[in-house]
Tab-separated table of C-alpha atoms in Angstrom:
chain	number	residue	atom	x	y	z
A	1013	UNK	CA	15.770	-82.324	-65.207
A	1014	UNK	CA	13.338	-81.603	-68.017
A	1015	UNK	CA	10.622	-83.527	-66.218
A	1016	UNK	CA	11.291	-81.578	-62.995
A	1017	UNK	CA	11.152	-78.262	-64.862
A	1018	UNK	CA	7.862	-79.173	-66.519
A	1019	UNK	CA	6.423	-80.232	-63.180
A	1020	UNK	CA	7.488	-76.943	-61.592
A	1021	UNK	CA	5.851	-74.918	-64.400
A	1022	UNK	CA	2.652	-76.965	-64.055
A	1023	UNK	CA	2.543	-76.408	-60.264
A	1024	UNK	CA	3.158	-72.657	-60.721
A	1025	UNK	CA	0.327	-72.365	-63.221
A	1026	UNK	CA	-1.968	-74.394	-60.959
A	1027	UNK	CA	-1.326	-72.057	-58.033
A	1028	UNK	CA	-1.915	-68.992	-60.223
A	1029	UNK	CA	-5.198	-70.458	-61.478
A	1030	UNK	CA	-6.289	-71.190	-57.922
A	1031	UNK	CA	-5.409	-67.643	-56.830
A	1032	UNK	CA	-7.339	-66.159	-59.744
A	1033	UNK	CA	-10.365	-68.322	-58.964
A	1034	UNK	CA	-10.345	-67.375	-55.282
A	1035	UNK	CA	-12.902	-64.582	-54.604
A	1036	UNK	CA	-11.347	-61.237	-53.697
A	1037	UNK	CA	-12.878	-59.758	-50.532
A	1038	UNK	CA	-14.712	-56.507	-51.190
A	1039	UNK	CA	-14.070	-53.784	-48.641
A	1040	UNK	CA	-16.999	-51.422	-48.388
A	1041	UNK	CA	-16.051	-47.747	-48.368
A	1042	UNK	CA	-16.402	-45.991	-45.048
A	1043	UNK	CA	-19.810	-44.372	-44.688
A	1044	UNK	CA	-19.744	-40.607	-44.982
A	1045	UNK	CA	-20.687	-38.879	-41.728
A	1046	UNK	CA	-24.147	-37.400	-41.430
A	1047	UNK	CA	-24.195	-33.601	-41.350
A	1048	UNK	CA	-26.202	-31.789	-38.696
A	1049	UNK	CA	-26.662	-28.018	-38.913
A	1050	UNK	CA	-27.353	-26.499	-35.480
A	1051	UNK	CA	-29.220	-23.204	-35.809
A	1052	UNK	CA	-29.584	-20.479	-33.159
A	1053	UNK	CA	-32.635	-21.045	-30.977
A	1054	UNK	CA	-35.279	-18.337	-31.185
A	1055	UNK	CA	-36.000	-16.418	-27.982
A	1056	UNK	CA	-37.050	-13.047	-26.649
A	1057	UNK	CA	-34.595	-10.321	-25.719
A	1058	UNK	CA	-34.493	-11.217	-22.034
A	1059	UNK	CA	-33.292	-14.754	-22.800
A	1060	UNK	CA	-30.783	-14.046	-25.580
A	1061	UNK	CA	-27.880	-14.973	-23.311
A	1062	UNK	CA	-29.518	-18.326	-22.506
A	1063	UNK	CA	-30.096	-19.167	-26.161
A	1064	UNK	CA	-26.524	-18.407	-27.227
A	1065	UNK	CA	-24.859	-20.382	-24.483
A	1066	UNK	CA	-27.363	-23.222	-24.693
A	1067	UNK	CA	-26.695	-23.723	-28.418
A	1068	UNK	CA	-22.923	-23.594	-27.851
A	1069	UNK	CA	-23.335	-26.341	-25.265
A	1070	UNK	CA	-25.358	-28.457	-27.694
A	1071	UNK	CA	-22.645	-28.044	-30.306
A	1072	UNK	CA	-19.975	-29.046	-27.796
A	1073	UNK	CA	-21.931	-32.193	-26.881
A	1074	UNK	CA	-22.878	-33.226	-30.411
A	1075	UNK	CA	-19.404	-32.928	-31.948
A	1076	UNK	CA	-18.417	-35.890	-29.752
A	1077	UNK	CA	-20.868	-38.178	-31.556
A	1078	UNK	CA	-19.012	-40.623	-33.801
A	1079	UNK	CA	-20.198	-40.488	-37.399
A	1080	UNK	CA	-21.768	-37.024	-37.062
A	1081	UNK	CA	-20.454	-33.827	-38.639
A	1082	UNK	CA	-21.837	-30.761	-36.863
A	1083	UNK	CA	-21.900	-27.307	-38.450
A	1084	UNK	CA	-23.279	-23.905	-37.466
A	1085	UNK	CA	-24.086	-20.745	-39.430
A	1086	UNK	CA	-20.488	-19.669	-38.730
A	1087	UNK	CA	-19.065	-22.806	-40.372
A	1088	UNK	CA	-17.539	-22.447	-43.873
A	1089	UNK	CA	-19.513	-25.544	-44.938
A	1090	UNK	CA	-22.862	-24.110	-43.853
A	1091	UNK	CA	-23.883	-23.440	-47.470
A	1092	UNK	CA	-24.058	-27.208	-47.882
A	1093	UNK	CA	-26.759	-27.470	-45.213
A	1094	UNK	CA	-29.447	-28.243	-47.816
A	1095	UNK	CA	-28.148	-31.814	-47.685
A	1096	UNK	CA	-28.006	-31.828	-43.877
A	1097	UNK	CA	-30.404	-32.479	-41.082
A	1098	UNK	CA	-31.172	-29.335	-39.129
A	1099	UNK	CA	-31.653	-28.842	-35.393
A	1100	UNK	CA	-33.622	-25.729	-34.518
A	1101	UNK	CA	-35.838	-24.573	-31.701
A	1102	UNK	CA	-36.773	-21.880	-29.222
A	1103	UNK	CA	-36.379	-20.926	-25.566
A	1104	UNK	CA	-39.348	-19.168	-23.984
A	1105	UNK	CA	-40.517	-18.171	-20.526
A	1106	UNK	CA	-39.174	-16.390	-17.493
A	1107	UNK	CA	-36.338	-17.672	-15.352
A	1108	UNK	CA	-36.102	-20.071	-13.755
A	1109	UNK	CA	-39.089	-21.651	-15.559
A	1110	UNK	CA	-37.932	-21.807	-19.186
A	1111	UNK	CA	-39.429	-23.987	-21.910
A	1112	UNK	CA	-37.262	-25.389	-24.695
A	1113	UNK	CA	-38.879	-26.557	-27.935
A	1114	UNK	CA	-36.607	-28.438	-30.329
A	1115	UNK	CA	-37.106	-30.139	-33.672
A	1116	UNK	CA	-35.108	-32.009	-36.299
A	1117	UNK	CA	-35.758	-31.110	-39.932
A	1118	UNK	CA	-34.688	-32.528	-43.286
A	1119	UNK	CA	-32.670	-29.792	-44.984
A	1120	UNK	CA	-33.705	-31.003	-48.434
A	1121	UNK	CA	-37.434	-30.345	-48.074
A	1122	UNK	CA	-37.892	-28.680	-44.666
A	1123	UNK	CA	-40.051	-31.471	-43.282
A	1124	UNK	CA	-39.914	-32.120	-39.538
A	1125	UNK	CA	-39.210	-35.705	-38.473
A	1126	UNK	CA	-38.855	-35.193	-34.710
A	1127	UNK	CA	-39.834	-32.589	-32.106
A	1128	UNK	CA	-39.963	-32.413	-28.340
A	1129	UNK	CA	-40.681	-29.906	-25.566
A	1130	UNK	CA	-38.603	-29.661	-22.393
A	1131	UNK	CA	-39.237	-27.736	-19.180
A	1132	UNK	CA	-36.133	-26.380	-17.440
A	1133	UNK	CA	-37.543	-26.289	-13.890
A	1134	UNK	CA	-34.557	-24.200	-12.910
A	1135	UNK	CA	-31.715	-26.228	-14.489
A	1136	UNK	CA	-31.199	-25.559	-18.178
A	1137	UNK	CA	-27.938	-27.530	-18.238
A	1138	UNK	CA	-29.858	-30.773	-17.662
A	1139	UNK	CA	-32.013	-30.050	-20.718
A	1140	UNK	CA	-28.905	-29.276	-22.763
A	1141	UNK	CA	-27.480	-32.713	-22.015
A	1142	UNK	CA	-30.807	-34.532	-22.473
A	1143	UNK	CA	-31.505	-32.806	-25.785
A	1144	UNK	CA	-28.093	-33.697	-27.171
A	1145	UNK	CA	-28.695	-37.345	-26.250
A	1146	UNK	CA	-32.183	-37.328	-27.765
A	1147	UNK	CA	-30.889	-35.791	-30.990
A	1148	UNK	CA	-28.119	-38.384	-31.259
A	1149	UNK	CA	-30.639	-41.182	-30.667
A	1150	UNK	CA	-33.031	-39.862	-33.316
A	1151	UNK	CA	-30.298	-39.355	-35.915
A	1152	UNK	CA	-28.934	-42.815	-35.277
A	1153	UNK	CA	-32.159	-44.316	-36.652
A	1154	UNK	CA	-31.386	-42.832	-40.074
A	1155	UNK	CA	-27.591	-42.545	-39.858
A	1156	UNK	CA	-24.709	-44.886	-40.736
A	1157	UNK	CA	-24.278	-47.780	-38.338
A	1158	UNK	CA	-21.005	-46.279	-37.117
A	1159	UNK	CA	-22.787	-43.366	-35.463
A	1160	UNK	CA	-22.771	-43.536	-31.681
A	1161	UNK	CA	-26.030	-43.600	-29.768
A	1162	UNK	CA	-25.292	-40.900	-27.217
A	1163	UNK	CA	-23.406	-37.654	-27.244
A	1164	UNK	CA	-20.804	-38.858	-24.782
A	1165	UNK	CA	-19.726	-42.085	-23.143
A	1166	UNK	CA	-19.046	-40.186	-19.927
A	1167	UNK	CA	-21.408	-38.651	-17.442
A	1168	UNK	CA	-21.134	-34.880	-17.554
A	1169	UNK	CA	-20.873	-32.729	-14.467
A	1170	UNK	CA	-24.095	-30.887	-13.615
A	1171	UNK	CA	-23.302	-27.402	-12.279
A	1172	UNK	CA	-25.499	-25.539	-9.836
A	1173	UNK	CA	-28.354	-23.944	-11.829
A	1174	UNK	CA	-27.395	-20.423	-10.729
A	1175	UNK	CA	-23.776	-21.029	-11.745
A	1176	UNK	CA	-24.879	-22.300	-15.144
A	1177	UNK	CA	-26.941	-19.140	-15.712
A	1178	UNK	CA	-23.950	-16.976	-14.835
A	1179	UNK	CA	-21.813	-19.034	-17.206
A	1180	UNK	CA	-24.320	-18.490	-20.029
A	1181	UNK	CA	-24.314	-14.754	-19.367
A	1182	UNK	CA	-20.520	-14.782	-19.436
A	1183	UNK	CA	-20.488	-16.485	-22.830
A	1184	UNK	CA	-23.076	-14.024	-24.111
A	1185	UNK	CA	-20.888	-11.046	-23.260
A	1186	UNK	CA	-17.700	-12.786	-24.393
A	1187	UNK	CA	-19.233	-13.224	-27.853
A	1188	UNK	CA	-19.667	-9.470	-28.215
A	1189	UNK	CA	-15.891	-9.157	-28.774
A	1190	UNK	CA	-15.692	-5.744	-27.140
A	1191	UNK	CA	-13.658	-4.500	-24.179
A	1192	UNK	CA	-16.843	-3.830	-22.222
A	1193	UNK	CA	-18.182	-7.256	-23.126
A	1194	UNK	CA	-15.006	-8.961	-21.941
A	1195	UNK	CA	-15.146	-7.138	-18.622
A	1196	UNK	CA	-18.761	-8.182	-18.089
A	1197	UNK	CA	-17.904	-11.739	-19.149
A	1198	UNK	CA	-15.138	-11.835	-16.535
A	1199	UNK	CA	-17.579	-10.738	-13.843
A	1200	UNK	CA	-20.151	-13.403	-14.753
A	1201	UNK	CA	-17.586	-16.214	-14.984
A	1202	UNK	CA	-16.210	-15.261	-11.583
A	1203	UNK	CA	-19.738	-15.250	-10.150
A	1204	UNK	CA	-20.297	-18.716	-11.625
A	1205	UNK	CA	-17.115	-19.920	-9.912
A	1206	UNK	CA	-18.206	-18.393	-6.596
A	1207	UNK	CA	-21.530	-20.226	-6.893
A	1208	UNK	CA	-19.938	-23.541	-7.914
A	1209	UNK	CA	-16.161	-23.770	-7.343
A	1210	UNK	CA	-16.036	-27.181	-9.073
A	1211	UNK	CA	-17.495	-25.874	-12.360
A	1212	UNK	CA	-14.714	-26.446	-14.925
A	1213	UNK	CA	-16.440	-24.623	-17.789
A	1214	UNK	CA	-16.636	-21.434	-15.740
A	1215	UNK	CA	-12.852	-21.528	-15.277
A	1216	UNK	CA	-12.479	-22.225	-19.009
A	1217	UNK	CA	-14.626	-19.194	-19.787
A	1218	UNK	CA	-12.534	-17.079	-17.441
A	1219	UNK	CA	-9.362	-18.347	-19.129
A	1220	UNK	CA	-10.774	-17.453	-22.555
A	1221	UNK	CA	-11.673	-13.985	-21.309
A	1222	UNK	CA	-8.309	-13.168	-19.765
A	1223	UNK	CA	-6.505	-14.546	-22.829
A	1224	UNK	CA	-8.619	-12.433	-25.170
A	1225	UNK	CA	-7.985	-9.382	-22.975
A	1226	UNK	CA	-4.267	-9.921	-23.280
A	1227	UNK	CA	-4.528	-10.493	-27.033
A	1228	UNK	CA	-6.208	-7.094	-27.418
A	1229	UNK	CA	-3.594	-5.374	-25.275
A	1230	UNK	CA	-5.732	-5.001	-22.168
A	1231	UNK	CA	-3.183	-5.245	-19.325
A	1232	UNK	CA	-1.401	-8.217	-20.990
A	1233	UNK	CA	1.218	-8.409	-18.219
A	1234	UNK	CA	-1.657	-9.187	-15.847
A	1235	UNK	CA	-4.321	-10.888	-17.971
A	1236	UNK	CA	-2.132	-13.467	-19.759
A	1237	UNK	CA	-0.849	-15.006	-16.477
A	1238	UNK	CA	-4.370	-14.983	-15.042
A	1239	UNK	CA	-5.616	-16.707	-18.194
A	1240	UNK	CA	-3.016	-19.464	-17.855
A	1241	UNK	CA	-3.865	-19.943	-14.190
A	1242	UNK	CA	-7.605	-20.200	-14.945
A	1243	UNK	CA	-6.884	-22.702	-17.737
A	1244	UNK	CA	-4.929	-24.912	-15.320
A	1245	UNK	CA	-7.798	-24.803	-12.834
A	1246	UNK	CA	-10.275	-25.656	-15.611
A	1247	UNK	CA	-8.185	-28.651	-16.685
A	1248	UNK	CA	-7.833	-29.987	-13.149
A	1249	UNK	CA	-11.528	-29.673	-12.381
A	1250	UNK	CA	-12.565	-31.177	-15.715
A	1251	UNK	CA	-10.513	-34.279	-14.927
A	1252	UNK	CA	-12.225	-34.686	-11.575
A	1253	UNK	CA	-15.730	-33.820	-12.790
A	1254	UNK	CA	-16.000	-36.290	-15.676
A	1255	UNK	CA	-17.191	-39.595	-14.315
A	1256	UNK	CA	-17.828	-43.013	-15.782
A	1257	UNK	CA	-21.512	-43.726	-16.421
């Protein structure tokens, strides 16, 4: 019995020594996401609507990039942008021939590490998608390995150029947060739908507008139901419009 007990103690100590000698795997902490501050694009007064909506579209595309944290001047964390990379640019010209200049800048010292010029040739939505992909590709060269290469793994629906312009105008007026602005936004979103009945974002804009009208007491018995109906149409069209690459 004594011999068996001694043998058991010896085996237990041997196993403990082996466990202590075995290297413990080191798990690297998850890489912090890179921060990208998206600034308003400079433009002249005639293209203000295009700049606002264009930048909102960029933000919507870029937030889908894994490993990237996107902020705007409206974000509470915008004061931290000195440690971020910054996307800024301008939209110049006369419709439908607009030129978009974009550049990526180090927030720490203001140095530019990438810039490119795009010509709309009548379809600004195509530039919006291409720019978001180019930005994601450029940031990936200096970002954590977990960051995805493109802004989306799905192919986005390209609306008719005229419908996209009406959508941008609708967003411009919606952002004014006034009764007159909401009425104008409704008109432009409806025109976008007339021009391209498959355009999900136009229905989403219309839903936002009707919902905001109801929230501010503007015919809520009428606008809230219309907002819900537009939201359902937006959801159904979005499902059909997104396609595998």
